[in-house]
């Protein structure tokens, strides 16, 4: 409506202008050689306007002719795009419906219309994978990985395939490439951690692990793999500082300190570890080199002074006191422990040893020894290092079970029936 009004106003102005010019009159004089042409001014204006219009139409026609191929191409491309998009949508629907063969047909159609766009390649790989054609899927994923804009998508798909077929070295290489393509991807971090554990690359697993107590076993395992003794010592210290209750770390750290001439510091480490979680291996390391049985009791008392009422402390002192002929002290500790309900087989066996050590070959003594042995048979077994996965026992802690090949499953405990200490790696 507004446009019509504008046209009307322009037309009215034009007509008014022509009428004004016609009323003005006047003559345009043109001289070409000897010929002289006289034209009324209004006719000259009309002629000039007509000539301008004609020229404009001719130029517009030429421009349209020149643009025609590009416009036809754009129209064709738009059609292809529309058809390709429709095929992609149908492929998505087919994938969601669990009909991968139909999805493959639609994806092929989409790739014909759209070319190898990341979306088309991604759907093609998914369709091939669902159809069970892993090699064809890998080919498509390689194409995807070659595109700088979709490299991560391709590598992620290839990584998933490598994990599925258990090809860990390839998976780890792909994970590193994917990390370079998309640094800091949360999903990738998780995958790399799992892969590092699988590959027993403890240093990498330690670098990727979330901060906390779970770092201690990884640091200790990495120390065992470390060829440089200084770095190994640092990792052992890190393991101990991260979790003082993780006995193997304290043992390794203390051993390294003792070998380096810091026997006092080594003892402090063992005392600190005992305070955090008493363990017979700590006592063994603490008493190493001390052969006098009375001195052994004294040294053990130093170790347990931070945690003297713990069952492991009472058992340790009871056993050492027996050997040192401090039978009264031994009986006090062991009987208190036996009455506490926290005693395991070792306590009753130690009490039986005590009866034997006292050497009173009386009927009462023999009866007491038999009673302790009966109680030992019925008591909980002693705790050991064992795998929570397969139950295999081990002499010492290790980051993975050589029996069932599980990682992070070796813990200290009495066995499945009493709940093994949770694995830490
Ligand atoms: Zn195992």
Tab-separated table of C-alpha atoms and ligand atoms in Angstrom:
chain	number	residue	atom	x	y	z
A	1	UNK	CA	0.000	0.000	0.000
A	2	UNK	CA	2.765	2.388	0.979
A	3	UNK	CA	4.745	1.389	-2.106
A	4	UNK	CA	1.685	2.060	-4.362
A	5	UNK	CA	1.355	5.520	-2.820
A	6	UNK	CA	5.061	6.233	-3.468
A	7	UNK	CA	4.672	5.140	-7.152
A	8	UNK	CA	1.600	7.335	-7.517
A	9	UNK	CA	3.456	10.303	-6.063
A	10	UNK	CA	6.452	9.696	-8.389
A	11	UNK	CA	4.109	9.399	-11.430
A	12	UNK	CA	2.348	12.612	-10.469
A	13	UNK	CA	5.706	14.381	-10.120
A	14	UNK	CA	6.833	13.018	-13.563
A	15	UNK	CA	3.637	14.157	-15.301
A	16	UNK	CA	3.867	17.546	-13.570
A	17	UNK	CA	7.487	17.841	-14.678
A	18	UNK	CA	6.674	16.957	-18.343
A	19	UNK	CA	3.756	19.421	-18.366
A	20	UNK	CA	5.988	22.111	-16.837
A	21	UNK	CA	8.672	21.479	-19.465
A	22	UNK	CA	6.025	21.415	-22.308
A	23	UNK	CA	4.674	24.731	-21.056
A	24	UNK	CA	8.228	26.101	-20.877
A	25	UNK	CA	8.748	25.451	-24.598
A	26	UNK	CA	12.175	25.930	-26.129
A	27	UNK	CA	14.161	24.261	-28.887
A	28	UNK	CA	17.286	22.094	-28.839
A	29	UNK	CA	19.604	22.845	-31.727
A	30	UNK	CA	22.033	20.127	-32.930
A	31	UNK	CA	24.567	20.636	-35.712
A	32	UNK	CA	26.166	17.574	-37.336
A	33	UNK	CA	28.517	18.696	-40.140
A	34	UNK	CA	26.474	20.901	-42.500
A	35	UNK	CA	23.130	19.517	-41.226
A	36	UNK	CA	21.279	21.477	-38.586
A	37	UNK	CA	18.487	19.761	-36.622
A	38	UNK	CA	16.004	21.671	-34.508
A	39	UNK	CA	14.011	19.600	-31.992
A	40	UNK	CA	11.429	20.877	-29.477
A	41	UNK	CA	12.893	20.607	-25.977
A	42	UNK	CA	10.028	18.383	-24.645
A	43	UNK	CA	10.426	15.916	-27.554
A	44	UNK	CA	14.177	15.827	-26.898
A	45	UNK	CA	13.563	15.014	-23.225
A	46	UNK	CA	11.111	12.209	-24.127
A	47	UNK	CA	13.606	10.793	-26.649
A	48	UNK	CA	16.450	10.864	-24.098
A	49	UNK	CA	14.282	9.113	-21.475
A	50	UNK	CA	13.268	6.404	-23.973
A	51	UNK	CA	16.905	5.878	-24.985
A	52	UNK	CA	17.963	5.556	-21.312
A	53	UNK	CA	15.205	2.997	-20.670
A	54	UNK	CA	16.221	0.940	-23.719
A	55	UNK	CA	19.885	0.919	-22.702
A	56	UNK	CA	18.956	-0.106	-19.154
A	57	UNK	CA	16.839	-3.030	-20.449
A	58	UNK	CA	19.633	-4.240	-22.755
A	59	UNK	CA	22.246	-4.127	-19.958
A	60	UNK	CA	19.903	-5.873	-17.488
A	61	UNK	CA	19.270	-8.621	-20.091
A	62	UNK	CA	23.007	-9.163	-20.674
A	63	UNK	CA	23.655	-9.307	-16.889
A	64	UNK	CA	20.878	-11.882	-16.412
A	65	UNK	CA	22.305	-14.006	-19.250
A	66	UNK	CA	25.764	-13.900	-17.708
A	67	UNK	CA	24.484	-14.863	-14.209
A	68	UNK	CA	22.295	-17.674	-15.530
A	69	UNK	CA	24.834	-20.620	-15.265
A	70	UNK	CA	25.781	-19.709	-11.670
A	71	UNK	CA	22.132	-19.475	-10.671
A	72	UNK	CA	21.351	-22.801	-12.265
A	73	UNK	CA	24.301	-24.328	-10.409
A	74	UNK	CA	23.156	-22.843	-7.086
A	75	UNK	CA	19.655	-24.213	-7.702
A	76	UNK	CA	21.071	-27.664	-8.428
A	77	UNK	CA	23.255	-27.526	-5.310
A	78	UNK	CA	20.299	-26.501	-3.159
A	79	UNK	CA	18.361	-29.462	-4.543
A	80	UNK	CA	21.281	-31.811	-3.776
A	81	UNK	CA	21.565	-30.418	-0.293
A	82	UNK	CA	17.860	-30.858	0.363
A	83	UNK	CA	17.932	-34.429	-0.951
A	84	UNK	CA	21.143	-35.201	0.985
A	85	UNK	CA	19.685	-33.799	4.209
A	86	UNK	CA	16.524	-35.841	3.721
A	87	UNK	CA	18.629	-38.991	3.142
A	88	UNK	CA	20.657	-38.239	6.310
A	89	UNK	CA	17.446	-37.882	8.311
A	90	UNK	CA	16.156	-41.192	6.918
A	91	UNK	CA	19.522	-42.815	7.782
A	92	UNK	CA	19.254	-41.515	11.365
A	93	UNK	CA	15.732	-42.912	11.643
A	94	UNK	CA	16.918	-46.264	10.237
A	95	UNK	CA	19.788	-46.378	12.769
A	96	UNK	CA	17.429	-45.540	15.620
A	97	UNK	CA	15.083	-48.279	14.403
A	98	UNK	CA	17.969	-50.787	14.387
A	99	UNK	CA	17.937	-51.410	10.625
A	100	UNK	CA	21.585	-50.816	9.690
A	101	UNK	CA	21.277	-52.111	6.098
A	102	UNK	CA	18.631	-49.507	5.280
A	103	UNK	CA	20.772	-46.908	7.051
A	104	UNK	CA	23.764	-47.850	4.853
A	105	UNK	CA	21.675	-47.346	1.664
A	106	UNK	CA	20.471	-43.940	2.859
A	107	UNK	CA	23.958	-42.869	3.954
A	108	UNK	CA	25.374	-43.842	0.527
A	109	UNK	CA	22.645	-41.697	-1.066
A	110	UNK	CA	23.446	-38.825	1.308
A	111	UNK	CA	27.184	-39.038	0.495
A	112	UNK	CA	26.351	-38.933	-3.249
A	113	UNK	CA	24.370	-35.721	-2.737
A	114	UNK	CA	26.444	-34.036	-0.003
A	115	UNK	CA	29.931	-35.457	-0.477
A	116	UNK	CA	31.991	-36.758	2.472
A	117	UNK	CA	30.786	-34.323	5.124
A	118	UNK	CA	31.642	-35.186	8.756
A	119	UNK	CA	27.963	-35.907	9.510
A	120	UNK	CA	27.605	-38.284	6.546
A	121	UNK	CA	30.887	-40.068	7.401
A	122	UNK	CA	29.936	-40.361	11.060
A	123	UNK	CA	26.580	-41.929	10.180
A	124	UNK	CA	28.254	-44.189	7.602
A	125	UNK	CA	30.696	-45.487	10.222
A	126	UNK	CA	27.870	-46.052	12.691
A	127	UNK	CA	25.778	-47.907	10.084
A	128	UNK	CA	28.737	-50.134	9.100
A	129	UNK	CA	29.485	-50.835	12.763
A	130	UNK	CA	25.870	-51.760	13.523
A	131	UNK	CA	25.836	-53.989	10.443
A	132	UNK	CA	28.856	-55.815	11.885
A	133	UNK	CA	31.213	-54.606	9.138
A	134	UNK	CA	34.044	-53.369	11.382
A	135	UNK	CA	36.610	-53.094	8.574
A	136	UNK	CA	34.319	-50.945	6.442
A	137	UNK	CA	33.611	-48.810	9.521
A	138	UNK	CA	37.376	-48.425	10.105
A	139	UNK	CA	37.849	-47.245	6.484
A	140	UNK	CA	35.201	-44.549	6.961
A	141	UNK	CA	36.691	-43.559	10.329
A	142	UNK	CA	40.127	-43.177	8.701
A	143	UNK	CA	38.526	-40.792	6.161
A	144	UNK	CA	36.996	-38.876	9.063
A	145	UNK	CA	40.334	-38.756	10.916
A	146	UNK	CA	41.986	-37.201	7.840
A	147	UNK	CA	39.679	-34.170	8.010
A	148	UNK	CA	41.179	-31.476	10.250
A	149	UNK	CA	37.708	-30.363	11.421
A	150	UNK	CA	36.556	-33.871	12.396
A	151	UNK	CA	39.840	-35.598	13.255
A	152	UNK	CA	38.826	-36.203	16.875
A	153	UNK	CA	35.588	-37.943	15.798
A	154	UNK	CA	37.505	-40.330	13.526
A	155	UNK	CA	40.156	-41.074	16.138
A	156	UNK	CA	37.510	-41.618	18.805
A	157	UNK	CA	35.775	-44.221	16.627
A	158	UNK	CA	39.066	-45.964	15.808
A	159	UNK	CA	40.025	-45.922	19.499
A	160	UNK	CA	36.737	-47.567	20.437
A	161	UNK	CA	37.371	-50.290	17.850
A	162	UNK	CA	40.930	-50.887	19.126
A	163	UNK	CA	39.644	-51.211	22.717
A	164	UNK	CA	36.934	-53.633	21.573
A	165	UNK	CA	39.438	-55.963	19.930
A	166	UNK	CA	41.857	-55.577	22.886
A	167	UNK	CA	44.639	-54.007	20.801
A	168	UNK	CA	46.023	-51.940	23.688
A	169	UNK	CA	49.205	-50.502	22.084
A	170	UNK	CA	47.172	-49.178	19.106
A	171	UNK	CA	44.513	-47.876	21.479
A	172	UNK	CA	47.113	-46.007	23.515
A	173	UNK	CA	48.653	-44.461	20.363
A	174	UNK	CA	45.196	-43.406	19.121
A	175	UNK	CA	44.354	-41.941	22.527
A	176	UNK	CA	47.519	-39.823	22.404
A	177	UNK	CA	46.658	-38.616	18.869
A	178	UNK	CA	43.096	-37.824	19.972
A	179	UNK	CA	44.463	-35.895	22.972
A	180	UNK	CA	46.579	-33.812	20.548
A	181	UNK	CA	43.514	-33.198	18.337
A	182	UNK	CA	41.213	-32.204	21.225
A	183	UNK	CA	43.237	-31.429	24.359
A	184	UNK	CA	41.496	-31.854	27.696
A	185	UNK	CA	38.489	-33.921	26.541
A	186	UNK	CA	37.026	-35.447	29.744
A	187	UNK	CA	35.930	-38.690	28.077
A	188	UNK	CA	39.409	-39.179	26.655
A	189	UNK	CA	41.073	-38.704	30.027
A	190	UNK	CA	38.981	-41.536	31.438
A	191	UNK	CA	39.828	-43.787	28.473
A	192	UNK	CA	43.539	-42.978	28.703
A	193	UNK	CA	43.531	-43.822	32.408
A	194	UNK	CA	41.841	-47.169	31.738
A	195	UNK	CA	44.317	-47.880	28.928
A	196	UNK	CA	47.322	-46.949	31.068
A	197	UNK	CA	46.093	-49.394	33.751
A	198	UNK	CA	45.589	-52.063	31.088
A	199	UNK	CA	49.065	-51.490	29.679
A	200	UNK	CA	50.487	-51.297	33.234
A	201	UNK	CA	51.941	-47.928	32.336
A	202	UNK	CA	51.800	-46.808	35.977
A	203	UNK	CA	53.501	-43.470	35.386
A	204	UNK	CA	50.848	-42.471	32.815
A	205	UNK	CA	48.069	-43.827	35.075
A	206	UNK	CA	49.479	-41.772	37.974
A	207	UNK	CA	49.582	-38.628	35.821
A	208	UNK	CA	45.925	-39.143	34.863
A	209	UNK	CA	44.549	-40.281	38.248
A	210	UNK	CA	42.415	-37.892	40.281
A	211	UNK	CA	44.274	-36.546	43.321
A	212	UNK	CA	43.761	-38.579	46.491
A	213	UNK	CA	44.660	-41.831	48.229
A	214	UNK	CA	44.275	-43.821	44.981
A	215	UNK	CA	47.471	-42.144	43.743
A	216	UNK	CA	49.586	-43.967	46.371
A	217	UNK	CA	49.556	-47.471	44.815
A	218	UNK	CA	50.074	-45.968	41.336
A	219	UNK	CA	53.063	-43.935	42.537
A	220	UNK	CA	54.573	-47.003	44.212
A	221	UNK	CA	54.023	-49.121	41.076
A	222	UNK	CA	55.561	-46.344	38.941
A	223	UNK	CA	58.572	-46.270	41.294
A	224	UNK	CA	59.151	-49.983	40.647
A	225	UNK	CA	59.191	-49.272	36.884
A	226	UNK	CA	61.491	-46.262	37.220
A	227	UNK	CA	65.108	-46.937	36.175
A	228	UNK	CA	66.424	-43.723	37.755
A	229	UNK	CA	66.876	-44.333	41.534
A	230	UNK	CA	66.370	-40.642	42.382
A	231	UNK	CA	63.045	-40.519	40.537
A	232	UNK	CA	62.064	-43.877	42.065
A	233	UNK	CA	62.816	-42.518	45.560
A	234	UNK	CA	60.705	-39.421	44.828
A	235	UNK	CA	57.782	-41.575	43.692
A	236	UNK	CA	58.031	-43.749	46.813
A	237	UNK	CA	58.013	-40.639	48.998
A	238	UNK	CA	55.001	-39.329	47.063
A	239	UNK	CA	53.202	-42.666	47.593
A	240	UNK	CA	53.860	-42.551	51.344
A	241	UNK	CA	52.899	-38.886	51.687
A	242	UNK	CA	49.700	-39.433	49.697
A	243	UNK	CA	48.551	-42.294	51.931
A	244	UNK	CA	50.503	-43.140	55.082
A	245	UNK	CA	48.074	-46.033	55.695
A	246	UNK	CA	49.246	-47.766	52.511
A	247	UNK	CA	51.808	-50.105	54.097
A	248	UNK	CA	53.785	-51.084	50.944
A	249	UNK	CA	54.559	-47.405	50.259
A	250	UNK	CA	55.811	-46.846	53.816
A	251	UNK	CA	57.972	-50.001	53.591
A	252	UNK	CA	59.520	-48.947	50.263
A	253	UNK	CA	60.110	-45.368	51.424
A	254	UNK	CA	61.657	-46.490	54.731
A	255	UNK	CA	63.874	-49.068	52.985
A	256	UNK	CA	65.190	-46.425	50.583
A	257	UNK	CA	65.861	-44.020	53.480
A	258	UNK	CA	67.697	-46.692	55.463
A	259	UNK	CA	69.819	-47.646	52.457
A	260	UNK	CA	70.622	-43.944	52.018
A	261	UNK	CA	71.933	-43.768	55.583
A	262	UNK	CA	68.881	-42.135	57.193
A	263	UNK	CA	68.002	-44.943	59.601
A	264	UNK	CA	66.354	-42.561	62.063
A	265	UNK	CA	64.114	-41.038	59.420
A	266	UNK	CA	63.251	-44.552	58.197
A	267	UNK	CA	62.108	-45.505	61.709
A	268	UNK	CA	59.972	-42.342	61.890
A	269	UNK	CA	58.305	-43.280	58.598
A	270	UNK	CA	57.471	-46.764	59.918
A	271	UNK	CA	56.129	-45.299	63.174
A	272	UNK	CA	53.950	-42.861	61.255
A	273	UNK	CA	52.644	-45.676	59.044
A	274	UNK	CA	51.915	-47.853	62.087
A	275	UNK	CA	49.929	-45.003	63.605
A	276	UNK	CA	47.891	-44.738	60.393
A	277	UNK	CA	47.365	-48.504	60.033
A	278	UNK	CA	49.240	-51.155	62.033
A	279	UNK	CA	50.610	-53.960	59.885
A	280	UNK	CA	52.929	-56.911	60.763
A	281	UNK	CA	55.233	-56.071	57.812
A	282	UNK	CA	55.928	-52.654	59.373
A	283	UNK	CA	57.016	-54.368	62.605
A	284	UNK	CA	59.252	-56.769	60.688
A	285	UNK	CA	60.999	-53.862	58.932
A	286	UNK	CA	61.267	-51.894	62.193
A	287	UNK	CA	62.851	-54.824	64.062
A	288	UNK	CA	65.212	-55.800	61.259
A	289	UNK	CA	68.803	-56.145	62.494
A	290	UNK	CA	67.819	-56.392	66.170
A	291	UNK	CA	68.572	-59.895	67.389
A	292	UNK	CA	68.467	-59.554	71.186
A	293	UNK	CA	65.017	-60.699	72.280
A	294	UNK	CA	64.682	-58.230	75.177
A	295	UNK	CA	65.829	-55.362	72.963
A	296	UNK	CA	63.268	-56.457	70.367
A	297	UNK	CA	60.458	-55.938	72.909
A	298	UNK	CA	61.791	-52.489	73.744
A	299	UNK	CA	62.120	-51.499	70.074
A	300	UNK	CA	58.634	-52.836	69.285
A	301	UNK	CA	57.213	-50.731	72.133
A	302	UNK	CA	58.703	-47.665	70.451
A	303	UNK	CA	56.981	-48.620	67.203
A	304	UNK	CA	53.527	-49.175	68.707
A	305	UNK	CA	53.569	-46.243	71.160
A	306	UNK	CA	51.288	-44.236	68.856
A	307	UNK	CA	48.707	-47.027	68.682
A	308	UNK	CA	49.397	-49.488	71.568
A	309	UNK	CA	45.874	-50.907	72.031
A	310	UNK	CA	45.406	-51.994	68.446
A	311	UNK	CA	45.099	-55.821	68.101
A	312	UNK	CA	48.219	-55.924	65.884
A	313	UNK	CA	50.171	-54.016	68.587
A	314	UNK	CA	49.022	-56.362	71.369
A	315	UNK	CA	49.804	-59.434	69.261
A	316	UNK	CA	53.261	-58.105	68.351
A	317	UNK	CA	54.202	-57.310	71.954
A	318	UNK	CA	52.675	-60.601	73.192
A	319	UNK	CA	54.698	-62.702	70.758
A	320	UNK	CA	57.979	-60.818	71.333
A	321	UNK	CA	57.504	-60.876	75.122
A	322	UNK	CA	57.025	-64.669	74.953
A	323	UNK	CA	60.347	-65.069	73.147
A	324	UNK	CA	62.036	-62.731	75.644
A	325	UNK	CA	60.692	-64.846	78.529
A	326	UNK	CA	58.509	-61.935	79.716
A	327	UNK	CA	55.646	-64.391	80.104
A	328	UNK	CA	53.571	-62.220	82.444
A	329	UNK	CA	53.608	-59.342	79.975
A	330	UNK	CA	52.900	-61.716	77.086
A	331	UNK	CA	49.940	-63.327	78.849
A	332	UNK	CA	48.490	-59.915	79.751
A	333	UNK	CA	48.549	-58.681	76.150
A	334	UNK	CA	47.402	-61.910	74.501
A	335	UNK	CA	44.609	-62.783	76.928
A	336	UNK	CA	43.254	-59.235	76.752
A	337	UNK	CA	43.245	-59.556	72.980
A	338	UNK	CA	41.628	-63.015	73.055
A	339	UNK	CA	38.865	-61.645	75.282
A	340	UNK	CA	38.276	-58.605	73.048
A	341	UNK	CA	36.616	-60.616	70.258
A	342	UNK	CA	39.046	-59.113	67.735
A	343	UNK	CA	41.498	-61.999	67.875
A	344	UNK	CA	42.271	-64.107	64.839
A	345	UNK	CA	44.012	-67.482	64.579
A	346	UNK	CA	47.475	-65.996	65.297
A	347	UNK	CA	46.461	-64.879	68.809
A	348	UNK	CA	45.300	-68.338	69.930
A	349	UNK	CA	48.388	-69.957	68.414
A	350	UNK	CA	50.545	-67.402	70.270
A	351	UNK	CA	48.734	-68.301	73.525
A	352	UNK	CA	49.349	-71.985	72.854
A	353	UNK	CA	53.046	-71.208	72.235
A	354	UNK	CA	53.098	-69.297	75.523
A	355	UNK	CA	51.772	-72.342	77.423
A	356	UNK	CA	54.432	-74.446	75.777
A	357	UNK	CA	57.152	-71.878	76.477
A	358	UNK	CA	56.292	-71.735	80.150
A	359	UNK	CA	57.079	-75.432	80.129
A	360	UNK	CA	54.865	-76.392	83.063
A	361	UNK	CA	54.137	-79.928	82.021
A	362	UNK	CA	51.010	-80.076	84.183
A	363	UNK	CA	47.550	-81.400	83.218
A	364	UNK	CA	46.194	-77.833	83.534
A	365	UNK	CA	48.828	-76.475	81.181
A	366	UNK	CA	48.205	-79.260	78.621
A	367	UNK	CA	44.445	-78.653	78.860
A	368	UNK	CA	44.948	-74.916	78.358
A	369	UNK	CA	47.151	-75.521	75.328
A	370	UNK	CA	44.554	-77.873	73.829
A	371	UNK	CA	41.857	-75.255	74.463
A	372	UNK	CA	43.863	-72.536	72.694
A	373	UNK	CA	44.491	-74.830	69.735
A	374	UNK	CA	40.766	-75.660	69.471
A	375	UNK	CA	39.959	-71.939	69.545
A	376	UNK	CA	42.650	-71.297	66.904
A	377	UNK	CA	41.031	-73.825	64.595
A	378	UNK	CA	37.666	-72.097	64.954
A	379	UNK	CA	39.009	-68.516	64.771
A	380	UNK	CA	39.199	-66.229	61.769
A	381	UNK	CA	42.204	-66.858	59.535
A	382	UNK	CA	45.057	-64.397	59.680
A	383	UNK	CA	44.990	-61.517	57.208
A	384	UNK	CA	47.111	-61.752	54.087
A	385	UNK	CA	47.738	-59.976	50.829
A	386	UNK	CA	45.225	-61.438	48.438
A	387	UNK	CA	43.378	-60.680	45.214
A	388	UNK	CA	39.761	-59.619	45.674
A	389	UNK	CA	39.054	-60.843	42.140
A	390	UNK	CA	40.292	-64.451	42.242
A	391	UNK	CA	41.197	-64.886	45.942
A	392	UNK	CA	44.824	-65.815	45.176
A	393	UNK	CA	47.224	-65.124	48.063
A	394	UNK	CA	50.460	-63.223	47.619
A	395	UNK	CA	53.572	-62.739	49.730
A	396	UNK	CA	53.533	-58.983	49.170
A	397	UNK	CA	51.397	-56.281	47.633
A	398	UNK	CA	51.573	-55.864	43.836
A	399	UNK	CA	49.755	-53.470	41.482
A	400	UNK	CA	48.240	-56.342	39.522
A	401	UNK	CA	47.373	-59.967	40.130
A	402	UNK	CA	49.597	-62.355	38.191
A	403	UNK	CA	47.029	-65.107	38.767
A	404	UNK	CA	43.948	-63.530	37.176
A	405	UNK	CA	45.619	-60.520	35.496
A	406	UNK	CA	43.283	-58.034	37.232
A	407	UNK	CA	44.677	-54.593	38.063
A	408	UNK	CA	44.401	-52.912	41.472
A	409	UNK	CA	42.791	-55.890	43.205
A	410	UNK	CA	45.477	-56.933	45.725
A	411	UNK	CA	44.446	-55.898	49.220
A	412	UNK	CA	45.249	-56.810	52.831
A	413	UNK	CA	42.554	-58.798	54.547
A	414	UNK	CA	41.232	-62.073	55.892
A	415	UNK	CA	39.684	-63.249	52.667
A	416	UNK	CA	36.343	-62.974	50.924
A	417	UNK	CA	34.337	-64.174	53.928
A	418	UNK	CA	35.496	-61.257	56.109
A	419	UNK	CA	35.802	-58.498	53.531
A	420	UNK	CA	39.221	-57.784	52.152
A	421	UNK	CA	40.454	-54.225	52.441
A	422	UNK	CA	39.203	-52.439	49.380
A	423	UNK	CA	41.652	-52.282	46.482
A	424	UNK	CA	43.187	-48.871	46.079
A	425	UNK	CA	44.435	-48.660	42.511
B	1	LIG	ZN1	43.569	-62.276	40.954
